PDB file of C-alpha atoms in Angstrom:
ATOM      1  CA  GLY A   1      -7.871  66.722  -4.273  1.00 37.00           C
ATOM      2  CA  GLU A   2      -7.482  70.160  -2.719  1.00 37.00           C
ATOM      3  CA  SER A   3      -7.863  73.472  -4.560  1.00 35.00           C
ATOM      4  CA  VAL A   4      -8.128  77.177  -4.149  1.00 33.00           C
ATOM      5  CA  GLY A   5     -10.376  79.176  -6.097  1.00 40.00           C
ATOM      6  CA  LEU A   6      -9.049  82.564  -5.478  1.00 52.00           C
ATOM      7  CA  HIS A   7      -5.405  83.022  -5.154  1.00 66.00           C
ATOM      8  CA  LEU A   8      -3.995  82.066  -2.062  1.00 74.00           C
ATOM      9  CA  PRO A   9      -0.889  82.571  -0.343  1.00 87.00           C
ATOM     10  CA  THR A  10      -0.263  79.176   1.095  1.00 91.00           C
ATOM     11  CA  LEU A  11      -1.901  75.658   0.036  1.00 93.00           C
ATOM     12  CA  SER A  12      -1.973  72.446   2.760  1.00 95.00           C
ATOM     13  CA  VAL A  13      -2.494  69.152   0.996  1.00 95.00           C
ATOM     14  CA  GLN A  14      -2.565  65.469   2.097  1.00 96.00           C
ATOM     15  CA  GLU A  15       0.226  63.535   0.477  1.00 97.00           C
ATOM     16  CA  GLY A  16      -1.355  61.605  -2.449  1.00 97.00           C
ATOM     17  CA  ASP A  17      -3.928  64.116  -3.048  1.00 96.00           C
ATOM     18  CA  ASN A  18      -4.531  66.151  -6.361  1.00 96.00           C
ATOM     19  CA  SER A  19      -3.492  69.634  -5.763  1.00 95.00           C
ATOM     20  CA  ILE A  20      -4.803  72.622  -7.731  1.00 95.00           C
ATOM     21  CA  ILE A  21      -3.155  76.312  -8.000  1.00 95.00           C
ATOM     22  CA  ASN A  22      -4.686  79.543  -8.854  1.00 93.00           C
ATOM     23  CA  CYS A  23      -3.509  82.608 -10.611  1.00 92.00           C
ATOM     24  CA  ALA A  24      -5.249  85.458 -11.891  1.00 92.00           C
ATOM     25  CA  TYR A  25      -3.175  87.675 -14.717  1.00 89.00           C
ATOM     26  CA  SER A  26      -3.597  90.936 -15.056  1.00 82.00           C
ATOM     27  CA  ASN A  27      -2.664  91.481 -18.691  1.00 87.00           C
ATOM     28  CA  SER A  28      -5.441  90.508 -21.246  1.00 88.00           C
ATOM     29  CA  ALA A  29      -2.450  90.642 -23.819  1.00 89.00           C
ATOM     30  CA  SER A  30      -0.327  88.203 -22.478  1.00 90.00           C
ATOM     31  CA  ASP A  31      -0.256  84.965 -24.496  1.00 90.00           C
ATOM     32  CA  TYR A  32       2.561  83.023 -23.000  1.00 90.00           C
ATOM     33  CA  PHE A  33       2.299  81.802 -19.616  1.00 92.00           C
ATOM     34  CA  ILE A  34       4.867  79.525 -17.521  1.00 93.00           C
ATOM     35  CA  TRP A  35       4.350  77.901 -14.102  1.00 95.00           C
ATOM     36  CA  TYR A  36       7.551  77.884 -12.009  1.00 94.00           C
ATOM     37  CA  LYS A  37       8.426  75.791  -8.668  1.00 96.00           C
ATOM     38  CA  GLN A  38      10.353  77.316  -6.027  1.00 94.00           C
ATOM     39  CA  GLU A  39      12.343  75.051  -3.317  1.00 94.00           C
ATOM     40  CA  SER A  40      13.462  77.292  -0.118  1.00 91.00           C
ATOM     41  CA  GLY A  41      16.989  78.636  -0.566  1.00 90.00           C
ATOM     42  CA  LYS A  42      17.047  77.736  -4.356  1.00 92.00           C
ATOM     43  CA  GLY A  43      15.898  79.685  -7.824  1.00 93.00           C
ATOM     44  CA  PRO A  44      12.758  79.465  -9.775  1.00 94.00           C
ATOM     45  CA  GLN A  45      12.473  76.221 -11.935  1.00 94.00           C
ATOM     46  CA  PHE A  46      10.590  75.722 -15.035  1.00 93.00           C
ATOM     47  CA  ILE A  47       7.639  73.266 -14.530  1.00 95.00           C
ATOM     48  CA  ILE A  48       5.059  73.602 -17.485  1.00 95.00           C
ATOM     49  CA  ASP A  49       4.401  76.427 -19.692  1.00 93.00           C
ATOM     50  CA  ILE A  50       1.055  77.036 -22.097  1.00 94.00           C
ATOM     51  CA  ARG A  51       0.774  79.452 -24.992  1.00 92.00           C
ATOM     52  CA  SER A  52      -2.684  81.481 -25.680  1.00 93.00           C
ATOM     53  CA  ASN A  53      -3.620  79.476 -28.329  1.00 94.00           C
ATOM     54  CA  MET A  54      -4.235  76.942 -26.236  1.00 95.00           C
ATOM     55  CA  ASP A  55      -6.261  76.084 -22.789  1.00 96.00           C
ATOM     56  CA  LYS A  56      -4.939  72.744 -21.570  1.00 97.00           C
ATOM     57  CA  ARG A  57      -1.156  71.245 -21.426  1.00 97.00           C
ATOM     58  CA  GLN A  58      -0.512  68.249 -19.955  1.00 97.00           C
ATOM     59  CA  GLY A  59       3.124  67.004 -18.408  1.00 95.00           C
ATOM     60  CA  GLN A  60       4.444  64.722 -15.836  1.00 93.00           C
ATOM     61  CA  ARG A  61       1.903  64.952 -13.361  1.00 96.00           C
ATOM     62  CA  VAL A  62       1.099  68.147 -13.991  1.00 98.00           C
ATOM     63  CA  THR A  63      -1.591  70.246 -15.886  1.00 98.00           C
ATOM     64  CA  VAL A  64      -1.621  73.922 -16.784  1.00 97.00           C
ATOM     65  CA  LEU A  65      -5.244  75.327 -17.598  1.00 97.00           C
ATOM     66  CA  LEU A  66      -5.815  78.762 -19.218  1.00 97.00           C
ATOM     67  CA  ASN A  67      -9.089  80.366 -19.339  1.00 95.00           C
ATOM     68  CA  LYS A  68      -8.670  83.468 -21.373  1.00 93.00           C
ATOM     69  CA  THR A  69     -12.138  84.769 -20.338  1.00 93.00           C
ATOM     70  CA  VAL A  70     -11.459  85.369 -17.249  1.00 92.00           C
ATOM     71  CA  LYS A  71      -8.210  85.765 -17.349  1.00 92.00           C
ATOM     72  CA  HIS A  72      -7.166  82.732 -15.479  1.00 93.00           C
ATOM     73  CA  LEU A  73      -4.448  80.469 -14.981  1.00 94.00           C
ATOM     74  CA  SER A  74      -4.253  76.896 -13.095  1.00 96.00           C
ATOM     75  CA  LEU A  75      -1.792  74.276 -12.318  1.00 97.00           C
ATOM     76  CA  GLN A  76      -3.000  70.908 -11.036  1.00 97.00           C
ATOM     77  CA  ILE A  77      -0.312  68.591  -9.366  1.00 97.00           C
ATOM     78  CA  ALA A  78      -1.556  64.782  -9.416  1.00 97.00           C
ATOM     79  CA  ALA A  79      -0.751  62.299  -6.345  1.00 97.00           C
ATOM     80  CA  THR A  80       1.320  65.052  -4.647  1.00 97.00           C
ATOM     81  CA  GLN A  81       4.627  64.385  -3.372  1.00 96.00           C
ATOM     82  CA  PRO A  82       6.511  65.764  -0.051  1.00 96.00           C
ATOM     83  CA  GLY A  83       8.829  66.539  -2.624  1.00 96.00           C
ATOM     84  CA  ASP A  84       6.115  69.144  -4.162  1.00 97.00           C
ATOM     85  CA  SER A  85       7.023  71.282  -0.955  1.00 96.00           C
ATOM     86  CA  ALA A  86       7.411  74.416  -2.707  1.00 96.00           C
ATOM     87  CA  VAL A  87       6.078  77.968  -3.730  1.00 94.00           C
ATOM     88  CA  TYR A  88       4.854  78.235  -6.718  1.00 95.00           C
ATOM     89  CA  PHE A  89       5.049  80.887  -9.433  1.00 92.00           C
ATOM     90  CA  CYS A  90       2.985  81.736 -12.576  1.00 93.00           C
ATOM     91  CA  ALA A  91       4.486  83.865 -14.656  1.00 91.00           C
ATOM     92  CA  GLU A  92       3.199  85.792 -18.185  1.00 90.00           C
ATOM     93  CA  SER A  93       4.181  87.810 -21.070  1.00 87.00           C
ATOM     94  CA  VAL A  94       3.229  89.334 -24.283  1.00 84.00           C
ATOM     95  CA  SER A  95       4.058  88.854 -27.748  1.00 73.00           C
ATOM     96  CA  ASN A  96       7.233  90.367 -28.924  1.00 69.00           C
ATOM     97  CA  ASP A  97       8.029  90.980 -25.407  1.00 73.00           C
ATOM     98  CA  TYR A  98      10.421  88.752 -23.530  1.00 70.00           C
ATOM     99  CA  LYS A  99      10.103  89.791 -19.904  1.00 78.00           C
ATOM    100  CA  LEU A 100       7.930  87.736 -17.703  1.00 84.00           C
ATOM    101  CA  SER A 101       5.890  89.379 -15.244  1.00 86.00           C
ATOM    102  CA  PHE A 102       5.422  87.316 -11.857  1.00 88.00           C
ATOM    103  CA  GLY A 103       2.442  86.655  -9.703  1.00 86.00           C
ATOM    104  CA  ALA A 104       3.107  86.546  -6.391  1.00 84.00           C
ATOM    105  CA  GLY A 105       3.299  82.788  -5.804  1.00 89.00           C
ATOM    106  CA  THR A 106       1.693  79.986  -3.517  1.00 93.00           C
ATOM    107  CA  THR A 107       3.548  78.226  -0.940  1.00 94.00           C
ATOM    108  CA  VAL A 108       2.288  74.385  -1.259  1.00 96.00           C
ATOM    109  CA  THR A 109       2.648  72.440   1.871  1.00 96.00           C
ATOM    110  CA  VAL A 110       2.167  68.868   1.777  1.00 96.00           C
ATOM    111  CA  ARG A 111       0.956  67.023   4.867  1.00 94.00           C
ATOM    112  CA  ALA A 112       2.629  63.312   5.526  1.00 90.00           C
TER     113      ALA A 112
ATOM    114  CA  ASP B   1      26.651  71.571 -18.455  1.00 53.00           C
ATOM    115  CA  ALA B   2      27.120  73.823 -15.616  1.00 60.00           C
ATOM    116  CA  GLY B   3      24.403  76.311 -16.560  1.00 91.00           C
ATOM    117  CA  ILE B   4      23.567  79.662 -15.143  1.00 95.00           C
ATOM    118  CA  THR B   5      25.931  80.617 -12.061  1.00 96.00           C
ATOM    119  CA  GLN B   6      25.726  83.393  -9.981  1.00 97.00           C
ATOM    120  CA  SER B   7      28.309  84.923  -7.631  1.00 97.00           C
ATOM    121  CA  PRO B   8      28.739  85.798  -4.536  1.00 98.00           C
ATOM    122  CA  ARG B   9      26.297  83.966  -3.535  1.00 97.00           C
ATOM    123  CA  TYR B  10      26.280  85.787  -0.166  1.00 97.00           C
ATOM    124  CA  LYS B  11      27.399  88.717   0.381  1.00 98.00           C
ATOM    125  CA  ILE B  12      27.122  91.533   3.167  1.00 98.00           C
ATOM    126  CA  THR B  13      27.932  94.847   2.832  1.00 97.00           C
ATOM    127  CA  GLU B  14      27.400  98.565   3.964  1.00 97.00           C
ATOM    128  CA  THR B  15      25.522 101.553   2.969  1.00 98.00           C
ATOM    129  CA  GLY B  16      27.623 103.740   0.223  1.00 98.00           C
ATOM    130  CA  ARG B  17      29.627 100.880  -1.194  1.00 98.00           C
ATOM    131  CA  GLN B  18      29.720  99.883  -4.724  1.00 98.00           C
ATOM    132  CA  VAL B  19      28.533  95.886  -4.525  1.00 98.00           C
ATOM    133  CA  THR B  20      29.022  93.972  -8.412  1.00 98.00           C
ATOM    134  CA  LEU B  21      26.887  90.803  -8.480  1.00 98.00           C
ATOM    135  CA  MET B  22      28.298  88.220 -11.410  1.00 98.00           C
ATOM    136  CA  CYS B  23      26.134  85.989 -13.369  1.00 98.00           C
ATOM    137  CA  HIS B  24      27.870  83.929 -15.841  1.00 97.00           C
ATOM    138  CA  GLN B  25      25.967  81.242 -18.430  1.00 96.00           C
ATOM    139  CA  THR B  26      27.223  78.720 -20.253  1.00 94.00           C
ATOM    140  CA  TRP B  27      24.702  78.078 -22.971  1.00 91.00           C
ATOM    141  CA  SER B  28      25.290  81.179 -25.546  1.00 90.00           C
ATOM    142  CA  HIS B  29      21.705  82.460 -24.345  1.00 93.00           C
ATOM    143  CA  SER B  30      20.786  85.628 -26.102  1.00 92.00           C
ATOM    144  CA  TYR B  31      18.705  87.048 -23.716  1.00 93.00           C
ATOM    145  CA  MET B  32      19.943  87.382 -19.868  1.00 95.00           C
ATOM    146  CA  PHE B  33      17.646  89.052 -16.994  1.00 95.00           C
ATOM    147  CA  TRP B  34      18.246  90.122 -13.243  1.00 97.00           C
ATOM    148  CA  TYR B  35      15.777  89.736 -11.152  1.00 96.00           C
ATOM    149  CA  ARG B  36      15.044  90.671  -7.194  1.00 96.00           C
ATOM    150  CA  GLN B  37      13.004  88.728  -5.084  1.00 95.00           C
ATOM    151  CA  ASP B  38      11.236  89.972  -2.067  1.00 91.00           C
ATOM    152  CA  LEU B  39       8.874  89.039   0.338  1.00 81.00           C
ATOM    153  CA  GLY B  40       5.207  90.275  -0.534  1.00 71.00           C
ATOM    154  CA  HIS B  41       6.930  91.378  -3.899  1.00 74.00           C
ATOM    155  CA  GLY B  42       7.259  88.162  -5.870  1.00 81.00           C
ATOM    156  CA  LEU B  43      10.302  88.405  -8.202  1.00 90.00           C
ATOM    157  CA  ARG B  44      10.625  91.855 -10.097  1.00 92.00           C
ATOM    158  CA  LEU B  45      12.458  93.008 -13.296  1.00 93.00           C
ATOM    159  CA  ILE B  46      15.627  95.151 -12.474  1.00 96.00           C
ATOM    160  CA  TYR B  47      17.062  94.805 -15.925  1.00 96.00           C
ATOM    161  CA  TYR B  48      17.277  93.079 -19.026  1.00 94.00           C
ATOM    162  CA  SER B  49      19.700  92.062 -21.983  1.00 94.00           C
ATOM    163  CA  ALA B  50      18.867  91.097 -26.014  1.00 91.00           C
ATOM    164  CA  ALA B  51      22.270  90.933 -26.887  1.00 92.00           C
ATOM    165  CA  ALA B  52      25.902  91.838 -26.283  1.00 92.00           C
ATOM    166  CA  ASP B  53      25.999  95.387 -25.413  1.00 92.00           C
ATOM    167  CA  ILE B  54      22.430  95.840 -25.941  1.00 93.00           C
ATOM    168  CA  THR B  55      20.645  96.388 -22.304  1.00 95.00           C
ATOM    169  CA  ASP B  56      17.399  97.614 -21.184  1.00 93.00           C
ATOM    170  CA  LYS B  57      15.323  98.789 -17.913  1.00 94.00           C
ATOM    171  CA  GLY B  58      12.963  96.627 -16.073  1.00 92.00           C
ATOM    172  CA  GLU B  59      10.638  97.876 -13.282  1.00 91.00           C
ATOM    173  CA  VAL B  60      12.688  98.556 -10.545  1.00 95.00           C
ATOM    174  CA  PRO B  61      15.807  99.484 -12.321  1.00 97.00           C
ATOM    175  CA  ASP B  62      16.916 102.627 -10.196  1.00 97.00           C
ATOM    176  CA  GLY B  63      19.996 102.356  -8.281  1.00 97.00           C
ATOM    177  CA  TYR B  64      21.485  99.364 -10.558  1.00 98.00           C
ATOM    178  CA  VAL B  65      23.892  99.596 -13.409  1.00 98.00           C
ATOM    179  CA  VAL B  66      24.383  96.631 -15.975  1.00 97.00           C
ATOM    180  CA  SER B  67      26.944  95.871 -18.563  1.00 96.00           C
ATOM    181  CA  ARG B  68      26.900  93.198 -21.040  1.00 96.00           C
ATOM    182  CA  SER B  69      30.222  93.467 -22.961  1.00 95.00           C
ATOM    183  CA  LYS B  70      29.996  89.681 -23.439  1.00 94.00           C
ATOM    184  CA  THR B  71      26.922  86.957 -24.513  1.00 95.00           C
ATOM    185  CA  GLU B  72      27.461  84.975 -21.573  1.00 96.00           C
ATOM    186  CA  ASN B  73      28.317  87.455 -18.903  1.00 97.00           C
ATOM    187  CA  PHE B  74      25.751  89.768 -17.209  1.00 98.00           C
ATOM    188  CA  PRO B  75      27.160  91.825 -14.213  1.00 98.00           C
ATOM    189  CA  LEU B  76      24.795  93.577 -11.847  1.00 98.00           C
ATOM    190  CA  THR B  77      26.251  96.638  -9.992  1.00 98.00           C
ATOM    191  CA  LEU B  78      24.723  98.539  -7.032  1.00 98.00           C
ATOM    192  CA  GLU B  79      26.983 101.996  -7.425  1.00 95.00           C
ATOM    193  CA  SER B  80      25.440 102.895  -3.684  1.00 97.00           C
ATOM    194  CA  ALA B  81      24.269 100.144  -1.787  1.00 98.00           C
ATOM    195  CA  THR B  82      20.921 101.096   0.208  1.00 98.00           C
ATOM    196  CA  ARG B  83      19.130  99.238   2.740  1.00 97.00           C
ATOM    197  CA  SER B  84      16.938  99.088   0.555  1.00 96.00           C
ATOM    198  CA  GLN B  85      18.564  96.941  -1.787  1.00 98.00           C
ATOM    199  CA  THR B  86      18.695  93.540   0.885  1.00 97.00           C
ATOM    200  CA  SER B  87      17.453  91.130  -1.221  1.00 97.00           C
ATOM    201  CA  VAL B  88      17.490  87.676  -3.237  1.00 97.00           C
ATOM    202  CA  TYR B  89      18.936  88.769  -6.688  1.00 98.00           C
ATOM    203  CA  PHE B  90      17.966  85.909  -9.490  1.00 97.00           C
ATOM    204  CA  CYS B  91      20.074  86.164 -12.468  1.00 97.00           C
ATOM    205  CA  ALA B  92      17.983  83.856 -15.644  1.00 95.00           C
ATOM    206  CA  SER B  93      18.721  83.575 -19.622  1.00 95.00           C
ATOM    207  CA  SER B  94      16.833  82.427 -22.070  1.00 91.00           C
ATOM    208  CA  GLN B  95      17.368  81.391 -25.867  1.00 87.00           C
ATOM    209  CA  GLY B  96      14.737  83.791 -27.140  1.00 77.00           C
ATOM    210  CA  ARG B  97      11.573  84.719 -26.695  1.00 67.00           C
ATOM    211  CA  GLU B  98       9.812  81.408 -27.541  1.00 67.00           C
ATOM    212  CA  ASN B  99      11.929  79.832 -25.044  1.00 72.00           C
ATOM    213  CA  THR B 100      12.116  78.863 -21.474  1.00 82.00           C
ATOM    214  CA  ILE B 101      13.540  81.641 -18.949  1.00 88.00           C
ATOM    215  CA  TYR B 102      16.211  79.446 -16.666  1.00 91.00           C
ATOM    216  CA  PHE B 103      16.941  80.805 -13.161  1.00 94.00           C
ATOM    217  CA  GLY B 104      20.121  80.529 -11.268  1.00 96.00           C
ATOM    218  CA  GLU B 105      20.263  79.753  -7.801  1.00 95.00           C
ATOM    219  CA  GLY B 106      20.541  83.388  -6.709  1.00 96.00           C
ATOM    220  CA  SER B 107      22.813  85.717  -4.516  1.00 97.00           C
ATOM    221  CA  TRP B 108      21.897  86.717  -1.303  1.00 97.00           C
ATOM    222  CA  LEU B 109      22.741  90.331  -0.298  1.00 98.00           C
ATOM    223  CA  THR B 110      22.322  92.236   2.831  1.00 97.00           C
ATOM    224  CA  VAL B 111      23.029  95.645   3.436  1.00 98.00           C
ATOM    225  CA  VAL B 112      23.723  97.152   6.643  1.00 97.00           C
TER     226      VAL B 112
END
């Protein structure tokens, strides 16, 4: 699979490989995290979320990992497909505050 | 299920004009949000609303006005448009703090 250790704005991945997208969050009080996918010309689409009492959560072909010690969040996409090409955003929020703060986003391009 | 609809989807206006972007949701969600998305800044919260007649400022509220007389509508008004308000605007809604925030398809606004 292909991954980025630090947040990078772009990620190019071979079709069929696994992708890892990283996100560093800034607020140690944040306890709810979401990954969104945004395709060109569309609004952000919910992928998966995780709360701070968990360190891993799995969905369909996606896994989110949370490391609160270093304030790091990652999204793993298994068997990346052309339809996975998009910009991926992580977002965080704090208890009793429903506002989301978004990261800068990572553009994922899938190579055939 | 219509979800969230935004109008207009595309708008060109002149500096100094008043512009209103409409947002309508069919889920009866309590919370509604307006974000703007600019290259290099990601998604930034402009205003949000916890319920009808309750609104509050987000990260970048200057130059914008909102209202929420009905639960399903959350219009955003630019009182006197400036070029710096050229952006893509996203409306979003959520049932509550523990629930996913869903986004509309966006309104592309150009101020000339």
